[in-house]
JSON list of C-alpha atoms in Angstrom, two decimals:
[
{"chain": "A", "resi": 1, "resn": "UNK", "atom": "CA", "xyz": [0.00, 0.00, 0.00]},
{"chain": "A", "resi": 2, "resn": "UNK", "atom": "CA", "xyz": [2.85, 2.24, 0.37]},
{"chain": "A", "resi": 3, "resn": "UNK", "atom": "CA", "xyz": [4.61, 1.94, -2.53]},
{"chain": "A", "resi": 4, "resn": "UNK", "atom": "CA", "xyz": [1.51, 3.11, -4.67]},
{"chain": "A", "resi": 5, "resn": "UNK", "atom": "CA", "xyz": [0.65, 5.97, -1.83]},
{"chain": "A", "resi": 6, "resn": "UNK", "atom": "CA", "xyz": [4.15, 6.90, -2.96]},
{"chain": "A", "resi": 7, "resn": "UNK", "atom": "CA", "xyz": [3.90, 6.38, -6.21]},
{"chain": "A", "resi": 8, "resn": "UNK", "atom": "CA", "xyz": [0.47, 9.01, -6.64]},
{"chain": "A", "resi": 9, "resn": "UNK", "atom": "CA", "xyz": [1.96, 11.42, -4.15]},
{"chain": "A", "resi": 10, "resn": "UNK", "atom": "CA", "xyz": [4.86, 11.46, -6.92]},
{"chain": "A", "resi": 11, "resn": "UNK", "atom": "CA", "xyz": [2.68, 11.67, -9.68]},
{"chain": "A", "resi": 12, "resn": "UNK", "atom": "CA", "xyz": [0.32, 14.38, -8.58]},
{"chain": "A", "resi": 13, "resn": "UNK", "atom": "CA", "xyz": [3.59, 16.64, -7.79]},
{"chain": "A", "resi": 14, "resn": "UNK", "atom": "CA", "xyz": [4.92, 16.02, -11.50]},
{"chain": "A", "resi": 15, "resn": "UNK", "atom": "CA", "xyz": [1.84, 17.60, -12.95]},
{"chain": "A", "resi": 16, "resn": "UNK", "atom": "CA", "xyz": [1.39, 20.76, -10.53]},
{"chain": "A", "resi": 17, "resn": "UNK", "atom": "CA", "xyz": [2.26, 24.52, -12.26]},
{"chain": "A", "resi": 18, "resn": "UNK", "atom": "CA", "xyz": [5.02, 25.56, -10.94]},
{"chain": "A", "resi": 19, "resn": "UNK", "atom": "CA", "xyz": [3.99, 29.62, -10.26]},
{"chain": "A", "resi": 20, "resn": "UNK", "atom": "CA", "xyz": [6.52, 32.41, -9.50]},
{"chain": "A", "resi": 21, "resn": "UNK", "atom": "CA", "xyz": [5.73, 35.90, -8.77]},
{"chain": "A", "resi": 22, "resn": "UNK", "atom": "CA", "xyz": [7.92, 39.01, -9.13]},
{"chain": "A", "resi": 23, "resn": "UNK", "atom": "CA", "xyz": [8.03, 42.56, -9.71]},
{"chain": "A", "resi": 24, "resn": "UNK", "atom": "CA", "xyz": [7.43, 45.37, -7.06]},
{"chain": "A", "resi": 25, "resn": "UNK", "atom": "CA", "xyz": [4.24, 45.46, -6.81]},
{"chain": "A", "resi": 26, "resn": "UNK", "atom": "CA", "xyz": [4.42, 41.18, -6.34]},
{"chain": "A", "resi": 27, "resn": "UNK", "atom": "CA", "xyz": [3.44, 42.15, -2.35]},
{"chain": "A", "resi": 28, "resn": "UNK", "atom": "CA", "xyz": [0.20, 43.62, -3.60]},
{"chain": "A", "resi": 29, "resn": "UNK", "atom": "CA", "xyz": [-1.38, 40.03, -5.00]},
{"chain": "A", "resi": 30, "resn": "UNK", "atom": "CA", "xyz": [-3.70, 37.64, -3.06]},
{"chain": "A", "resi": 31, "resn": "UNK", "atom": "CA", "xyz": [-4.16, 34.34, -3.87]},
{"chain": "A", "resi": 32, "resn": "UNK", "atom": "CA", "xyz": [-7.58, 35.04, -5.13]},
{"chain": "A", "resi": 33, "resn": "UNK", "atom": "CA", "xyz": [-5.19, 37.27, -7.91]},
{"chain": "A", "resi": 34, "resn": "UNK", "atom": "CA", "xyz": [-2.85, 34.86, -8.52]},
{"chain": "A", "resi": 35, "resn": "UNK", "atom": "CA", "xyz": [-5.59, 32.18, -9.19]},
{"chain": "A", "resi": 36, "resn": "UNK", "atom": "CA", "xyz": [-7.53, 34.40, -11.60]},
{"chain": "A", "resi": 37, "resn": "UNK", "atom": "CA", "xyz": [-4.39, 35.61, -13.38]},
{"chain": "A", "resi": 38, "resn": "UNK", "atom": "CA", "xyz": [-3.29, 31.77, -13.99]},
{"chain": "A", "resi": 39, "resn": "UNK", "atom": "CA", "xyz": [-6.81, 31.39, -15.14]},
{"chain": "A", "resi": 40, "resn": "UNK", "atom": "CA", "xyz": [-6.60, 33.37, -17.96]},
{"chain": "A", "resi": 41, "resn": "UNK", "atom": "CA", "xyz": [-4.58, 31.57, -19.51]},
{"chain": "A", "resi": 42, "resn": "UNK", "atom": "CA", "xyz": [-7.02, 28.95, -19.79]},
{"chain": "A", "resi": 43, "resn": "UNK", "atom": "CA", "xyz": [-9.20, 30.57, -21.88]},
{"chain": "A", "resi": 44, "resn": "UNK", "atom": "CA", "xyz": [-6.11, 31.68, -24.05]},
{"chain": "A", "resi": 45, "resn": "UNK", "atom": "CA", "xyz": [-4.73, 28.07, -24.50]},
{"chain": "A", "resi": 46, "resn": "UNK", "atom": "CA", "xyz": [-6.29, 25.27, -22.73]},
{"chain": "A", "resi": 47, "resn": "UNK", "atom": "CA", "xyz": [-3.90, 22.54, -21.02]},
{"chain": "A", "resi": 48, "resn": "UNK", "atom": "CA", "xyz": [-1.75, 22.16, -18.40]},
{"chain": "A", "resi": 49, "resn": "UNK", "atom": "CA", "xyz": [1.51, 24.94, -17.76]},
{"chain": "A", "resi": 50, "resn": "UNK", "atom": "CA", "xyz": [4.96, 23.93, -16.15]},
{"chain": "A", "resi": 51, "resn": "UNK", "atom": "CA", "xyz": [5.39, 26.84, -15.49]},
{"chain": "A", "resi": 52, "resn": "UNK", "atom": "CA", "xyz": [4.27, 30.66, -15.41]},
{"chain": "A", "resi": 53, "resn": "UNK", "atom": "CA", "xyz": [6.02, 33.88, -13.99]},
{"chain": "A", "resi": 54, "resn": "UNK", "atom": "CA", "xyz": [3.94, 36.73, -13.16]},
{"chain": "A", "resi": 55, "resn": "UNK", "atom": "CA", "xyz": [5.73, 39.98, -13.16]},
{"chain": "A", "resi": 56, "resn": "UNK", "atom": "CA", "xyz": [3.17, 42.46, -10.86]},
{"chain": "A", "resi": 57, "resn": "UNK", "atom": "CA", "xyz": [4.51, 45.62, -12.65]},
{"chain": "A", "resi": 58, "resn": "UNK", "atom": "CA", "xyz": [1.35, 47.83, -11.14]},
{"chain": "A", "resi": 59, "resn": "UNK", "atom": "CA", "xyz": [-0.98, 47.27, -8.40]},
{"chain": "A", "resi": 60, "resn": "UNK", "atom": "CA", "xyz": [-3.89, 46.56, -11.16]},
{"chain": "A", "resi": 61, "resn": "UNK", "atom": "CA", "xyz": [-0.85, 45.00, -14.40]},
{"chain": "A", "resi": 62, "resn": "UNK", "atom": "CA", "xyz": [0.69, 41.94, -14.08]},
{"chain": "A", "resi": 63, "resn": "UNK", "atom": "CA", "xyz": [3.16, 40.56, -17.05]},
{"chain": "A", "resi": 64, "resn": "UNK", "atom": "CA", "xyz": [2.98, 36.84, -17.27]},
{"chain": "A", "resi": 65, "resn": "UNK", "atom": "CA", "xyz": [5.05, 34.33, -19.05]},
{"chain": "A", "resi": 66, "resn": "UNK", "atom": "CA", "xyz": [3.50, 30.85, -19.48]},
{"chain": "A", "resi": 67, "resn": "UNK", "atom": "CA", "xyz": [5.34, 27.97, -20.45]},
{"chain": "A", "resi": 68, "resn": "UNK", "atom": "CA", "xyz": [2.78, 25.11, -21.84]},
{"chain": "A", "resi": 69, "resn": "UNK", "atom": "CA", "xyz": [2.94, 21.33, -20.82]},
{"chain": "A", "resi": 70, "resn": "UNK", "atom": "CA", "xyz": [6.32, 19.38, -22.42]},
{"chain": "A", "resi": 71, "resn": "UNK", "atom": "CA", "xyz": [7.70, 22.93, -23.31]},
{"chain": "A", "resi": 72, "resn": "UNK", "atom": "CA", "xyz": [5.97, 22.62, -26.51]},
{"chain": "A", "resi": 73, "resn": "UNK", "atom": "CA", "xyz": [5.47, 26.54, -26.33]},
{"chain": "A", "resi": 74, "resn": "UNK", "atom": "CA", "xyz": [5.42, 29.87, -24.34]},
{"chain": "A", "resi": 75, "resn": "UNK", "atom": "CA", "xyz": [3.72, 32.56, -24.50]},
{"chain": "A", "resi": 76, "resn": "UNK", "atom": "CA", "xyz": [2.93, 35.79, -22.19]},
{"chain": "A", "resi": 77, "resn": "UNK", "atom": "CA", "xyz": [0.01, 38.10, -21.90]},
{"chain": "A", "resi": 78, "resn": "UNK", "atom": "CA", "xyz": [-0.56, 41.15, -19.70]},
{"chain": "A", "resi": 79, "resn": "UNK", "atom": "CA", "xyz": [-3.69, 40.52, -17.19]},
{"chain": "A", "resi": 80, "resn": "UNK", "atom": "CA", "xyz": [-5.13, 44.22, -16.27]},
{"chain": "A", "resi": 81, "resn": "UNK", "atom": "CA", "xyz": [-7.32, 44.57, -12.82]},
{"chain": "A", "resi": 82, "resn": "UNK", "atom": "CA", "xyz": [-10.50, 46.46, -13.80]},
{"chain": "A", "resi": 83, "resn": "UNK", "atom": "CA", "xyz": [-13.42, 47.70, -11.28]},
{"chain": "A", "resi": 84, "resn": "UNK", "atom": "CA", "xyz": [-11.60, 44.74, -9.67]},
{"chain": "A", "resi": 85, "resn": "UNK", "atom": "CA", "xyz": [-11.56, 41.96, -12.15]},
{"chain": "A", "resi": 86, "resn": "UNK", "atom": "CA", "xyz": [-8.54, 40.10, -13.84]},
{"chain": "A", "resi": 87, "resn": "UNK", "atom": "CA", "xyz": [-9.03, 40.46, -17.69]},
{"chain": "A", "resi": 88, "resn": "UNK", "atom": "CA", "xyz": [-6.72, 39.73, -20.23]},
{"chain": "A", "resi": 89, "resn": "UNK", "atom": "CA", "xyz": [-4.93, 42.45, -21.63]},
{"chain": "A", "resi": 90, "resn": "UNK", "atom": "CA", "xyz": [-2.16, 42.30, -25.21]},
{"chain": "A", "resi": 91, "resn": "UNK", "atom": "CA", "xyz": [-0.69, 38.42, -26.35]},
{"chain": "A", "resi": 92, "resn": "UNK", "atom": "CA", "xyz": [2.67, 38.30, -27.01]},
{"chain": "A", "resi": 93, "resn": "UNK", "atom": "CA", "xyz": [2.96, 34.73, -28.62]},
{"chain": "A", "resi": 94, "resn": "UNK", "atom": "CA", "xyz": [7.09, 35.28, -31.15]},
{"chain": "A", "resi": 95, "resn": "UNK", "atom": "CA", "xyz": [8.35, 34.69, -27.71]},
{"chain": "A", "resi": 96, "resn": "UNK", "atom": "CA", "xyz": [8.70, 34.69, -24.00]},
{"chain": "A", "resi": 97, "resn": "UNK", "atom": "CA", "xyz": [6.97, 37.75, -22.26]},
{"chain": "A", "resi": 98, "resn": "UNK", "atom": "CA", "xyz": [9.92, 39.82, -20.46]},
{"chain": "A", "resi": 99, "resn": "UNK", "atom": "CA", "xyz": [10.09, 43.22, -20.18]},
{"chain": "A", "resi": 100, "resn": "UNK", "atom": "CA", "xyz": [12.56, 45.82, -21.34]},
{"chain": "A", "resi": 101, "resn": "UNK", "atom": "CA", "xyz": [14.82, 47.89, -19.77]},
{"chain": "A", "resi": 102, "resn": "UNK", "atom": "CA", "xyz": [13.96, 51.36, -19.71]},
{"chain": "A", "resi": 103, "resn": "UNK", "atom": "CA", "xyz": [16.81, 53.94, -20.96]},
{"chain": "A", "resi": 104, "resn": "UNK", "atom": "CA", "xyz": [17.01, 57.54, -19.94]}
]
């Protein structure tokens, strides 16, 4: 019995998203935000994500890069906070989501 307790215990852990969250405003995000940001990328691509960075640039922006099951592909999209709902903002699909250094 306790090889296969190990055994799911392994296999539910191998299919998890792994989330990370940065940026300054990162403080500013309740799990209730981090769940609906993640779920916007549902309705973008369905499936399952390794991974996904969200980059809380503003108290109501977040940057996120999503990296799909396998690493098959990667994507990021900006989720925007409105009357205090996540909605999906721009798509950048060419390549990963990562914002630029600003020059003076």
């Amino acid at each position: 019995m306790r090889p296969l307790f190990v055994f799911v215990a392994v296999l539910l852990a191998g299919c998890s998203t792994y989330t990370s969250i940065v940026g300054p405003y990162r403080a500013s995000l309740s799990p209730r935000d981090v769940r609906a940001i993640t779920q916007i990328a549902q309705g973008i691509y369905p499936g399952h994500y390794n991974q996904m960075t969200l980059n809380a640039v503003g108290r109501d922006e977040v940057w996120v890069d999503a990296l799909s099951h396998a690493a098959t592909g990667s994507y990021g999209y900006v989720a925007v906070r409105r009357h205090g709902i996540w909605k999906r903002g721009a798509i950048q699909t060419s390549a990963r989501y990562t914002p630029l250094a600003i020059r003076d």
